[in-house]
XYZ file of C-alpha atoms in Angstrom:
755
model
C -130.884 -74.665 -107.870
C -128.981 -71.605 -109.234
C -125.324 -72.127 -110.179
C -124.226 -69.279 -107.766
C -125.635 -70.564 -104.717
C -124.013 -73.816 -105.057
C -120.700 -72.033 -105.501
C -121.174 -70.126 -102.398
C -122.370 -73.350 -100.443
C -119.241 -75.060 -101.677
C -117.088 -71.843 -100.687
C -118.534 -71.833 -97.141
C -118.089 -75.698 -96.852
C -114.578 -75.171 -98.161
C -113.938 -72.201 -95.620
C -115.249 -74.474 -92.632
C -113.197 -77.269 -93.850
C -109.929 -74.890 -93.979
C -110.783 -73.480 -90.634
C -110.923 -76.606 -89.177
C -107.813 -78.178 -90.828
C -105.811 -75.033 -89.802
C -106.861 -75.170 -86.226
C -105.954 -78.912 -86.256
C -102.576 -77.949 -87.849
C -102.285 -74.876 -85.144
C -102.718 -77.196 -82.289
C -100.253 -79.661 -83.733
C -97.619 -76.845 -84.143
C -98.462 -75.686 -80.380
C -98.039 -78.952 -79.103
C -94.812 -79.510 -80.952
C -93.321 -76.133 -79.484
C -94.740 -77.111 -76.052
C -93.074 -80.359 -76.182
C -89.729 -78.783 -77.423
C -89.876 -76.327 -74.645
C -90.330 -79.053 -72.159
C -87.518 -80.798 -73.344
C -85.407 -77.547 -73.437
C -86.401 -77.085 -69.687
C -85.550 -80.611 -68.785
C -82.168 -80.369 -70.038
C -81.166 -77.011 -68.455
C -82.481 -78.316 -65.042
C -80.372 -81.417 -65.715
C -77.261 -79.176 -66.256
C -77.957 -77.105 -63.368
C -78.348 -79.985 -61.261
C -74.912 -81.410 -62.774
C -73.344 -77.967 -62.011
C -74.844 -77.901 -58.393
C -73.029 -80.853 -57.601
C -69.898 -80.089 -58.890
C -69.899 -76.744 -56.942
C -70.740 -78.647 -53.850
C -68.037 -81.194 -54.606
C -65.469 -78.265 -54.961
C -66.634 -76.623 -51.904
C -66.302 -79.843 -49.931
C -62.826 -80.445 -51.543
C -61.567 -76.636 -50.406
C -63.066 -77.094 -46.956
C -61.266 -80.392 -46.444
C -57.875 -78.524 -47.739
C -58.231 -75.531 -45.573
C -59.000 -78.053 -42.637
C -55.975 -79.909 -43.404
C -53.808 -76.755 -43.581
C -55.327 -75.688 -40.286
C -54.267 -79.096 -38.733
C -50.923 -78.935 -40.008
C -50.314 -75.422 -38.681
C -51.575 -76.404 -35.215
C -49.477 -79.489 -35.358
C -46.494 -77.479 -36.095
C -47.187 -75.012 -33.398
C -47.776 -77.680 -30.994
C -44.236 -79.147 -31.980
C -42.672 -75.681 -31.793
C -44.176 -75.149 -28.388
C -43.017 -78.592 -27.278
C -39.726 -77.722 -28.329
C -39.634 -74.287 -26.449
C -41.031 -75.956 -23.294
C -38.027 -78.749 -23.629
C -35.619 -75.727 -24.017
C -36.923 -73.780 -20.915
C -36.931 -76.985 -18.848
C -33.172 -77.323 -19.986
C -32.463 -73.942 -19.148
C -34.077 -74.418 -15.944
C -32.005 -77.501 -14.860
C -28.583 -75.647 -16.168
C -29.537 -72.727 -14.097
C -30.343 -74.875 -11.003
C -27.165 -76.893 -11.587
C -25.234 -73.105 -11.872
C -26.795 -72.105 -8.937
C -25.790 -75.176 -6.961
C -22.380 -74.707 -8.190
C -22.390 -71.041 -7.004
C -23.668 -71.974 -3.608
C -20.858 -74.593 -3.113
C -18.220 -71.812 -4.427
C -19.815 -69.442 -1.840
C -19.413 -71.740 0.789
C -15.919 -72.683 -0.047
C -15.121 -68.833 -0.480
C -16.656 -68.614 3.127
C -14.304 -71.142 4.429
C -11.212 -69.738 2.884
C -12.116 -66.233 4.092
C -12.332 -67.616 7.939
C -9.000 -69.393 7.219
C -7.456 -66.243 6.043
C -8.671 -64.415 8.867
C -7.295 -66.698 11.375
C -4.032 -66.825 9.531
C -3.983 -63.029 9.628
C -4.735 -62.871 13.349
C -1.659 -65.324 13.757
C 0.553 -63.273 11.579
C -0.403 -60.248 13.599
C 0.567 -61.977 16.721
C 3.988 -63.194 15.211
C 5.008 -59.536 14.017
C 3.846 -58.101 17.344
C 6.235 -60.638 19.093
C 8.852 -59.742 16.532
C 8.471 -55.929 17.421
C 8.600 -56.555 21.181
C 11.783 -58.596 20.693
C 13.553 -55.781 18.559
C 12.520 -53.008 21.130
C 13.920 -55.403 23.811
C 17.159 -55.867 21.936
C 17.719 -52.354 20.645
C 16.134 -50.356 23.580
C 14.045 -48.216 21.214
C 10.272 -48.049 20.405
C 8.950 -48.345 17.007
C 8.177 -44.667 16.934
C 11.545 -43.759 18.280
C 13.165 -45.959 15.725
C 11.236 -44.544 12.878
C 11.909 -40.861 13.741
C 15.707 -41.850 14.187
C 15.794 -43.093 10.732
C 13.738 -40.531 8.941
C 15.685 -37.844 10.656
C 18.864 -39.488 9.606
C 17.651 -39.597 5.958
C 16.597 -36.045 5.946
C 19.899 -34.844 7.012
C 22.055 -36.843 4.425
C 19.533 -35.660 1.670
C 19.672 -32.214 2.839
C 23.483 -32.182 2.884
C 23.759 -33.890 -0.658
C 20.997 -31.468 -2.156
C 22.901 -28.203 -0.780
C 26.363 -29.526 -2.124
C 24.361 -30.384 -5.522
C 22.358 -27.111 -5.844
C 25.747 -25.132 -5.309
C 27.504 -27.047 -7.879
C 24.600 -26.578 -10.404
C 24.276 -22.761 -9.789
C 27.950 -22.212 -10.289
C 27.929 -24.000 -13.386
C 24.860 -22.535 -14.691
C 26.112 -19.035 -13.934
C 29.491 -19.747 -15.887
C 27.977 -21.492 -18.867
C 24.888 -18.842 -18.915
C 26.786 -15.883 -18.919
C 29.098 -17.092 -21.649
C 26.250 -18.313 -23.732
C 24.178 -15.407 -23.406
C 26.999 -13.334 -24.454
C 27.779 -15.604 -27.532
C 23.849 -15.677 -28.472
C 23.610 -11.824 -28.442
C 26.523 -11.289 -30.231
C 25.801 -13.644 -32.808
C 22.100 -12.261 -33.536
C 23.107 -8.575 -33.319
C 25.786 -9.443 -36.214
C 23.157 -10.849 -38.141
C 20.620 -8.195 -37.873
C 21.307 -4.856 -39.177
C 18.682 -2.527 -39.522
C 18.852 1.126 -40.743
C 17.104 3.679 -38.663
C 15.473 7.042 -39.733
C 14.276 9.906 -37.876
C 10.982 11.217 -38.491
C 9.553 14.337 -37.225
C 6.120 14.848 -35.534
C 5.467 17.603 -37.809
C 5.403 17.934 -41.613
C 6.341 20.464 -43.974
C 4.875 20.718 -47.289
C 6.556 22.682 -49.949
C 4.488 25.553 -52.024
C 5.208 26.300 -55.569
C 4.994 29.999 -54.734
C 4.389 32.299 -51.979
C 1.027 33.289 -53.483
C -0.234 29.706 -52.708
C -0.406 30.822 -48.994
C -3.234 33.252 -49.521
C -5.225 30.569 -51.238
C -4.695 28.120 -48.655
C -5.731 30.507 -46.226
C -8.848 31.489 -48.354
C -11.227 34.460 -47.734
C -11.235 35.542 -43.956
C -9.561 32.117 -43.383
C -12.294 29.772 -44.535
C -9.922 27.452 -46.331
C -7.541 26.884 -44.020
C -10.518 26.309 -41.317
C -11.931 23.875 -43.467
C -8.830 21.795 -44.020
C -8.098 21.963 -40.104
C -11.482 20.788 -39.223
C -11.342 18.012 -42.068
C -8.048 16.605 -41.065
C -7.797 17.087 -37.522
C -4.318 18.756 -37.683
C -2.757 22.207 -37.185
C -1.719 24.283 -40.157
C 0.927 26.602 -39.229
C 1.768 29.381 -42.092
C 4.715 31.786 -40.902
C 7.559 33.555 -42.822
C 9.221 30.211 -43.828
C 9.404 30.887 -47.658
C 7.350 28.532 -49.964
C 6.588 26.043 -47.073
C 3.461 25.230 -44.742
C 3.986 23.247 -41.486
C 1.533 20.665 -40.574
C 1.318 19.754 -36.789
C -0.337 17.081 -34.968
C 0.147 14.275 -32.778
C -1.736 11.753 -34.800
C 0.703 10.776 -37.622
C -1.982 9.389 -39.703
C -4.055 12.454 -39.774
C -0.865 14.447 -40.668
C -0.161 12.154 -43.388
C -3.806 12.607 -44.658
C -3.436 16.122 -44.428
C -0.323 16.382 -46.322
C -1.427 14.202 -49.224
C -4.683 16.476 -49.258
C -2.802 19.620 -49.438
C -0.558 18.363 -52.125
C -3.302 17.341 -54.258
C -5.245 20.572 -53.726
C -1.959 22.497 -54.579
C -1.629 20.393 -57.672
C -5.108 20.871 -58.896
C -5.353 24.752 -58.028
C -9.115 24.330 -56.944
C -8.918 25.129 -53.025
C -12.368 25.868 -51.349
C -14.217 24.122 -48.637
C -16.129 21.629 -50.813
C -13.176 20.437 -52.667
C -11.288 19.910 -49.406
C -13.674 18.099 -48.082
C -13.837 15.736 -51.094
C -10.130 15.611 -51.320
C -9.473 14.661 -47.758
C -12.183 12.088 -47.924
C -10.125 10.614 -50.586
C -7.190 10.890 -49.229
C -8.179 9.133 -46.148
C -9.638 6.056 -48.158
C -5.958 5.923 -49.922
C -4.342 5.888 -46.403
C -6.513 3.073 -45.267
C -5.387 1.020 -48.290
C -1.771 2.029 -47.647
C -2.002 0.955 -43.968
C -3.267 -2.189 -44.737
C -0.784 -2.843 -47.343
C 1.761 -1.930 -45.216
C 0.370 -4.261 -42.195
C 0.494 -7.284 -44.802
C 3.715 -6.519 -45.913
C 5.126 -6.261 -42.293
C 3.572 -9.425 -41.043
C 5.167 -11.175 -44.514
C 8.319 -9.848 -43.706
C 8.468 -10.972 -40.175
C 6.787 -14.545 -40.945
C 3.760 -14.313 -39.010
C 0.818 -15.315 -41.166
C -2.871 -15.584 -40.033
C -3.292 -12.321 -38.212
C -6.653 -10.863 -37.647
C -7.444 -8.124 -40.381
C -8.152 -5.431 -37.717
C -4.424 -6.150 -35.988
C -3.117 -6.079 -39.549
C -4.763 -2.561 -40.141
C -3.318 -1.558 -36.604
C 0.004 -2.768 -37.497
C -0.019 -0.480 -40.561
C -0.901 2.653 -38.689
C 2.675 2.121 -37.222
C 4.252 3.055 -40.510
C 3.662 6.682 -39.680
C 4.746 6.480 -36.089
C 8.145 7.126 -34.956
C 9.666 6.427 -31.362
C 13.044 7.642 -30.085
C 13.773 8.614 -33.781
C 13.014 5.225 -35.251
C 10.085 4.151 -37.415
C 7.908 1.875 -35.050
C 6.849 -0.514 -37.823
C 10.617 -1.186 -38.865
C 11.590 -1.548 -35.221
C 8.613 -4.124 -34.865
C 9.825 -6.156 -37.780
C 13.621 -5.882 -36.481
C 12.107 -7.211 -32.845
C 10.100 -10.035 -34.496
C 13.423 -11.109 -35.995
C 15.770 -10.715 -33.128
C 12.912 -12.591 -30.811
C 12.730 -15.524 -33.403
C 16.390 -15.936 -33.316
C 16.882 -15.668 -29.716
C 13.797 -18.470 -29.288
C 15.662 -20.512 -31.794
C 18.883 -20.362 -29.815
C 17.258 -21.127 -26.396
C 14.652 -23.450 -27.240
C 11.813 -21.313 -26.701
C 8.682 -21.279 -29.261
C 9.890 -19.509 -32.262
C 6.412 -18.679 -33.567
C 4.943 -17.282 -30.636
C 8.351 -15.317 -29.777
C 8.119 -13.868 -33.257
C 4.617 -12.945 -33.095
C 5.044 -11.194 -29.606
C 8.136 -9.318 -31.298
C 6.034 -8.181 -34.082
C 3.044 -6.889 -32.048
C 4.745 -5.842 -28.944
C 4.140 -1.997 -29.806
C 0.740 -2.585 -31.354
C -0.469 -0.026 -28.417
C 1.533 2.601 -29.849
C -0.750 2.832 -33.011
C -3.647 4.032 -30.567
C -1.735 5.240 -27.448
C -2.692 9.123 -28.313
C -6.491 8.016 -28.313
C -6.440 5.868 -25.332
C -5.280 6.715 -21.820
C -2.759 4.271 -20.270
C 0.760 2.579 -21.145
C 0.887 1.274 -24.757
C 2.010 -2.214 -23.379
C -1.309 -2.830 -21.710
C -3.538 -1.381 -24.301
C -1.534 -3.599 -26.946
C -2.192 -6.643 -24.534
C -5.768 -5.883 -24.448
C -5.958 -5.134 -28.474
C -4.084 -8.719 -28.925
C -6.683 -10.333 -26.565
C -9.555 -8.702 -28.009
C -8.596 -10.209 -31.536
C -8.131 -13.793 -30.575
C -4.114 -13.732 -30.036
C -2.955 -16.444 -27.673
C -2.411 -16.227 -23.998
C 1.427 -16.290 -24.309
C 1.650 -13.565 -26.758
C -0.934 -11.160 -25.120
C 1.233 -11.667 -21.720
C 4.383 -10.738 -23.829
C 2.826 -7.671 -25.188
C 1.629 -6.423 -21.705
C 4.579 -7.547 -19.891
C 7.500 -5.949 -22.186
C 7.703 -2.805 -20.083
C 7.152 -4.607 -16.779
C 3.652 -3.289 -16.143
C 2.649 -6.808 -15.529
C 4.496 -9.954 -14.803
C 6.008 -11.841 -17.504
C 4.488 -15.465 -17.566
C 6.362 -17.388 -19.895
C 10.020 -17.499 -21.496
C 8.391 -16.354 -24.737
C 7.501 -13.093 -23.142
C 11.024 -12.723 -21.713
C 12.305 -13.430 -25.373
C 9.722 -11.336 -27.188
C 9.394 -8.522 -24.431
C 11.741 -5.464 -23.301
C 14.054 -7.222 -21.250
C 15.239 -9.585 -23.956
C 14.433 -8.037 -27.395
C 13.051 -4.727 -27.238
C 15.665 -3.073 -24.967
C 18.133 -3.652 -27.839
C 16.786 -0.283 -28.801
C 17.984 1.532 -25.946
C 18.134 5.400 -26.220
C 20.309 5.944 -29.280
C 22.246 8.857 -30.120
C 19.873 11.716 -30.824
C 17.209 10.294 -28.718
C 14.633 12.745 -27.512
C 14.019 14.129 -24.076
C 10.097 13.984 -23.306
C 8.750 17.488 -23.006
C 5.929 18.521 -20.569
C 2.788 19.082 -22.519
C 3.718 16.943 -25.492
C 3.039 13.324 -26.106
C 6.079 10.966 -25.113
C 8.052 9.375 -28.108
C 7.232 12.902 -29.890
C 9.904 15.084 -31.403
C 9.721 18.674 -30.553
C 8.128 20.996 -33.122
C 10.324 23.607 -35.067
C 10.130 27.050 -34.170
C 10.717 29.093 -37.348
C 10.707 32.616 -35.615
C 8.239 34.642 -33.761
C 5.847 35.797 -36.550
C 3.460 33.114 -37.791
C -0.142 33.249 -39.082
C -2.337 30.387 -37.532
C -5.830 30.399 -37.482
C -7.761 28.010 -35.022
C -11.299 26.484 -35.996
C -14.000 27.262 -33.237
C -13.928 24.670 -30.598
C -11.537 21.932 -29.847
C -10.050 20.203 -32.845
C -10.392 16.620 -33.219
C -7.520 14.689 -31.890
C -5.642 17.658 -31.027
C -6.365 18.087 -27.239
C -3.015 18.926 -25.439
C -2.014 16.523 -22.804
C 0.836 15.897 -20.978
C 2.744 12.507 -20.799
C 0.817 9.493 -19.889
C 1.505 8.330 -16.320
C 3.395 5.021 -15.736
C 1.054 3.121 -13.480
C 2.491 1.017 -10.299
C 2.479 -2.687 -10.517
C -0.818 -2.677 -8.554
C -2.543 -0.600 -11.238
C -2.416 -2.911 -14.064
C -5.684 -4.226 -13.989
C -7.281 -0.643 -13.756
C -5.295 0.585 -16.641
C -6.335 -2.593 -18.563
C -9.983 -2.160 -17.742
C -9.709 1.538 -18.430
C -7.895 0.702 -21.878
C -10.726 -1.954 -22.769
C -13.326 0.568 -22.281
C -11.657 3.318 -24.453
C -10.717 0.707 -27.150
C -14.402 0.360 -28.231
C -14.507 3.768 -28.701
C -11.274 4.006 -31.033
C -11.540 0.557 -33.094
C -13.843 -0.213 -35.873
C -15.876 -1.528 -33.238
C -16.447 1.635 -31.719
C -19.990 1.335 -32.652
C -20.453 -2.415 -32.666
C -22.378 -4.787 -30.343
C -20.691 -8.038 -29.649
C -23.480 -10.808 -28.877
C -22.647 -14.215 -27.630
C -25.219 -16.796 -28.784
C -25.298 -20.163 -26.983
C -26.689 -23.433 -28.594
C -29.477 -25.562 -26.569
C -28.625 -25.895 -22.839
C -29.250 -29.601 -22.176
C -30.304 -30.260 -18.267
C -28.292 -29.909 -15.269
C -24.998 -30.555 -16.820
C -25.369 -27.736 -19.643
C -26.666 -25.268 -16.774
C -23.541 -25.993 -14.731
C -21.503 -25.568 -17.672
C -22.820 -22.308 -18.372
C -22.482 -21.103 -14.752
C -18.752 -21.636 -14.744
C -17.854 -20.471 -18.268
C -20.096 -17.624 -18.853
C -18.354 -14.965 -16.456
C -14.826 -15.763 -18.264
C -16.513 -15.730 -21.723
C -18.116 -12.146 -20.960
C -14.621 -10.884 -19.814
C -12.627 -12.587 -22.340
C -14.716 -11.947 -25.670
C -15.942 -8.243 -24.326
C -19.796 -9.430 -24.780
C -22.478 -6.802 -24.634
C -25.358 -9.374 -24.807
C -25.759 -13.316 -24.009
C -28.762 -15.031 -25.911
C -28.981 -18.660 -25.051
C -31.676 -21.304 -26.198
C -33.103 -22.818 -23.099
C -36.062 -25.194 -24.318
C -33.950 -28.326 -23.024
C -32.975 -27.120 -19.593
C -35.450 -28.893 -17.621
C -33.847 -32.598 -17.496
C -33.496 -32.567 -21.358
C -36.908 -31.578 -22.203
C -38.935 -28.268 -21.339
C -38.377 -25.097 -19.242
C -39.593 -24.259 -15.723
C -40.103 -20.787 -14.302
C -37.491 -21.725 -11.595
C -34.830 -22.809 -14.402
C -35.407 -19.669 -16.330
C -34.441 -17.572 -13.506
C -31.604 -19.622 -12.701
C -30.603 -19.068 -16.293
C -31.080 -15.226 -15.862
C -29.120 -15.045 -12.693
C -26.192 -16.507 -14.354
C -25.996 -13.629 -16.941
C -27.851 -14.634 -19.760
C -29.841 -11.738 -20.988
C -32.449 -13.420 -23.305
C -33.752 -16.981 -23.441
C -35.002 -18.281 -26.534
C -36.831 -21.728 -27.176
C -38.553 -23.998 -29.697
C -41.111 -26.860 -29.909
C -40.056 -28.408 -26.372
C -41.011 -24.867 -24.421
C -44.645 -26.385 -24.020
C -43.310 -29.640 -22.455
C -43.644 -28.384 -18.822
C -47.220 -26.698 -18.083
C -46.213 -24.549 -15.471
C -43.937 -22.167 -17.907
C -47.352 -21.116 -19.692
C -48.384 -18.483 -17.157
C -44.645 -17.393 -16.662
C -44.446 -16.616 -20.599
C -47.076 -14.200 -20.195
C -45.109 -12.235 -17.733
C -42.273 -9.512 -18.668
C -39.444 -11.771 -18.276
C -36.996 -12.117 -21.367
C -38.237 -15.445 -22.317
C -39.433 -16.239 -26.063
C -41.356 -18.739 -27.648
C -41.412 -19.156 -31.594
C -43.097 -16.002 -33.035
C -44.920 -17.891 -35.655
C -47.185 -19.860 -32.981
C -51.033 -18.756 -33.245
C -51.335 -15.385 -31.970
C -53.182 -16.512 -29.001
C -50.462 -18.867 -27.834
C -48.705 -17.813 -24.211
C -45.970 -15.407 -24.345
C -44.297 -13.413 -26.993
C -41.872 -14.164 -30.088
C -39.648 -11.369 -29.920
C -38.191 -8.283 -27.648
C -36.053 -5.339 -27.546
C -33.263 -5.536 -25.086
C -31.552 -2.361 -23.810
C -27.782 -2.563 -23.309
C -26.070 -0.701 -20.263
C -24.626 1.919 -22.725
C -28.149 2.969 -24.120
C -27.931 0.635 -27.189
C -30.795 -1.776 -28.427
C -30.829 -5.033 -30.019
C -33.683 -6.958 -31.170
C -33.896 -10.699 -30.559
C -36.433 -12.734 -32.428
C -37.412 -16.410 -32.184
C -38.631 -18.499 -35.066
C -39.543 -22.089 -35.787
C -39.295 -23.966 -39.092
C -42.177 -26.204 -40.431
C -40.566 -29.161 -42.394
C -40.702 -32.404 -39.848
C -41.844 -30.245 -37.084
C -45.329 -28.701 -35.955
C -47.389 -27.252 -38.755
C -47.214 -23.603 -37.703
C -47.591 -20.427 -39.618
C -44.902 -19.697 -42.168
C -41.936 -18.251 -40.233
C -40.738 -16.309 -43.625
C -44.345 -14.882 -43.616
C -44.029 -14.113 -39.605
C -40.814 -12.544 -40.184
C -42.078 -10.069 -43.021
C -45.226 -9.171 -40.758
C -42.787 -8.275 -37.854
C -40.619 -5.973 -40.223
C -43.515 -4.546 -41.593
C -46.292 -4.110 -39.315
C -44.023 -3.234 -35.858
C -45.716 -0.656 -34.057
C -42.220 1.186 -33.856
C -39.179 0.212 -36.070
C -36.919 -2.441 -35.093
C -33.476 -1.094 -33.808
C -30.743 -1.866 -36.563
C -29.090 -4.949 -34.733
C -31.538 -7.894 -34.876
C -30.662 -11.368 -33.946
C -32.724 -14.480 -35.056
C -32.791 -17.804 -33.299
C -34.398 -20.329 -36.154
C -35.426 -23.447 -34.271
C -35.419 -25.844 -37.258
C -35.003 -29.439 -38.231
C -33.217 -29.497 -41.671
C -30.725 -27.563 -42.899
C -32.114 -26.582 -46.246
C -34.714 -24.737 -44.325
C -32.463 -22.900 -42.352
C -30.381 -21.644 -45.141
C -33.150 -20.532 -46.985
C -34.091 -18.384 -44.029
C -30.597 -17.065 -43.914
C -30.671 -15.948 -47.370
C -34.337 -14.552 -47.276
C -33.248 -12.414 -44.166
C -30.006 -11.432 -45.558
C -29.462 -7.834 -45.078
C -32.534 -7.236 -43.053
C -31.119 -8.726 -39.949
C -27.637 -8.928 -38.168
C -27.836 -12.773 -37.604
C -29.524 -15.782 -38.231
C -28.113 -18.637 -36.130
C -29.847 -22.073 -36.510
C -30.725 -24.333 -33.214
C -32.521 -27.753 -32.562
C -30.286 -30.249 -33.898
C -27.355 -30.106 -31.434
C -24.624 -30.678 -33.577
C -22.439 -27.600 -34.477
C -22.030 -26.750 -38.373
C -19.036 -25.602 -40.025
C -20.424 -23.081 -42.126
C -20.374 -19.827 -40.154
C -20.003 -16.759 -42.353
C -21.039 -13.173 -43.087
C -23.604 -13.263 -46.172
C -23.113 -10.841 -48.955
C -25.518 -8.383 -47.641
C -24.127 -8.219 -44.179
C -26.153 -11.143 -41.994
C -23.896 -13.458 -40.016
C -25.240 -17.112 -40.559
C -24.811 -20.695 -39.120
C -26.766 -23.650 -39.701
C -26.529 -24.834 -36.189
C -24.871 -23.528 -32.917
C -24.782 -26.999 -31.532
C -25.493 -27.758 -27.824
C -24.147 -26.824 -24.597
C -24.432 -30.517 -22.965
C -22.390 -33.665 -22.154
C -19.781 -34.378 -25.079
C -19.922 -38.237 -24.676
C -23.479 -38.501 -25.583
C -26.225 -38.690 -28.395
C -27.216 -35.424 -28.871
C -27.110 -34.566 -24.984
C -28.834 -38.062 -23.823
C -27.235 -40.923 -22.395
C -25.873 -43.581 -25.151
C -27.377 -46.347 -22.602
C -30.834 -44.934 -23.058
C -30.986 -43.876 -26.717
C -29.219 -46.814 -28.454
C -32.153 -49.456 -27.593
C -34.295 -47.275 -29.770
C -32.239 -47.828 -32.639
C -31.388 -51.529 -32.056
C -34.726 -53.041 -31.000
C -37.334 -50.153 -31.960
C -38.421 -50.008 -28.298
C -39.442 -46.988 -26.211
C -36.976 -46.078 -23.514
C -37.002 -43.315 -21.057
C -34.207 -40.917 -22.098
C -31.814 -39.551 -19.445
C -29.602 -36.603 -19.882
C -25.715 -37.747 -20.323
C -22.908 -37.425 -17.864
C -19.179 -36.118 -18.121
C -17.223 -33.355 -19.435
C -19.678 -30.703 -21.077
C -19.069 -28.953 -24.711
C -20.223 -25.351 -24.704
C -20.902 -24.444 -28.297
C -21.812 -20.786 -29.275
C -20.830 -18.141 -31.691
C -19.671 -14.117 -31.089
C -21.629 -11.912 -33.586
C -20.271 -8.425 -33.844
C -22.600 -6.074 -35.644
C -22.464 -2.682 -36.247
C -25.075 -0.865 -34.312
C -25.838 2.255 -36.721
C -26.571 0.074 -39.790
C -27.170 -3.410 -38.228
C -24.586 -5.009 -40.688
C -22.426 -7.880 -39.209
C -18.779 -7.370 -39.012
C -17.858 -11.073 -37.976
C -19.102 -14.271 -36.697
C -16.755 -16.658 -34.755
C -17.473 -19.795 -33.201
C -16.641 -20.705 -29.628
C -16.171 -24.172 -28.192
C -15.393 -24.653 -24.540
C -14.997 -27.872 -22.853
C -16.033 -27.658 -19.215
C -15.417 -30.440 -16.607
C -18.421 -30.806 -14.167
C -19.252 -32.732 -11.315
């Protein structure tokens, strides 16, 4: 056999043997792997079973612990319930015992009452027996004996009283006359004042006669311009190097003197320069008068006067009466009055103030009809002077009755009459104002140009009539009406803004106090927040009409306006009741209106509501902007805003945001008056909250008994409006009706007793 075949056979056999051996080895390795996997699987299963047992045991332990805890808690609750049950049983037994004791006491009291009734009956019988015995012994009945005794006592008392009255009158007359002479002598020795006489005409010296022609001007245009600008007459006659200024108003005469002096010094005299110079002189005179008033108040020792009173007092610097400067006379009278008050025990401050202000009416009596005493009393009342001082001013010429000893001291009978007509006192001339010196006549030839039409302040009038005693009120009313046309408030609107009115007590207080406030404070417009009128929450149509009938002109509101559904349709009408402007546009009612005053003036009243801690409404700031920018017609200058808001910072922000755009921003809603009333730099009056018009002894208007549980136990309670005296909180805002700028804001508080 060939060798190659043998090799092939051996190779085939070897391959077969290798394959068999490989297969056998593969089988052995696979079996080993399977056995190893099975062993690993059995170990994992064993571990899982062990873990399962542990988890089951832990679950059983947890269940057992929870079961034990539940049993312990249930056991404690059962114990607590048993303890409470025992306490209730003990209390029940105690109440039963107390009830039995009360029943026994009641039975004993009834027995005692029966005994007392019996004893009272016996006493009455004994008393009647005694009276019968006394009547039998005395021969008089009980009534006759009582009348006899009373008559005897009355006769003796009358005789003794008459004797004592005569003795007291005799001693009082002797001592009073002597003391009065001693007091007056001492005071007049301590007060010595120099009196100077000032004429009602003023003479201005000229550097040369040529200046007269320059003052007259071409065709008299310069003199006409000067007379029209100053309101006085220029009399140019043949008096060498002099021009006479004639006018009833001393202030205008002084302005004319200053202006003419400056024009002569400057040399430029023409209508334009005249008007400019007169305006500057008028401003200087205002400063001089204010300084004179302040100095007079300081010299007299009367601090704290209203700035307008200071200004009017300064006007007296240029006023004379019976040859004496009225301002000096007023200071003298203040000193005399204070000394008299100190001697007789009267109020020194009130007497001194009355003496200083007694002739304040003379500052304006050439512009207002009526006696200067009544005019002065009305001015003082208008600027917040006390009633005692106002009476002293009005009564110092006996136009009204003196109501106090201070009025007697400060008035004409005690102090002012020390200025009885002195030597050289003037006689009143028909056709001239009283207390005026007659103008000089310097020959028949004089050059006098009259401007066309009546000259301001120069209407010729006779002496003011002196009213009878029964005419005082009428003259006071006439003066009050004309004073508004003369003072800085001639073009002013005075508005009373009343804080949230709370329930029936608030309505009652407003009904009682508002008429007096309107008269006393000279109010043109009354605005009140009425959202709490209906038992402390909401407003009804009937209550709204009730408020309007009381004299309230405009009613504002806030978030509680919707508490009474019947108000919805009412708001759609034309009555002056507002809801906040920044509610959605389709809400019932309106958020602002224009109120027409009786004298033809207009005031816009705007109602806004804040958003912090309140309803999420439109922005009140944006709502105000939209109103001012998009109103169909421009709003009147005087604009009052009721900002119904929770937090002070939002109210304060609104005040500054609207400063210079409205006349006043007043806060409502928190029911507590704040002490930050002021006029902001651009002329807006501001106060964070007006306060409420509601029971003083309450928690923001509601009874203490119904509010305290809410804070102590956090339990809901039915709120009830408080009772007792009502505090009316409000402010008076005075605003210039031409530019809308606020002149002042004054807080008003009145305690009103209600049934």
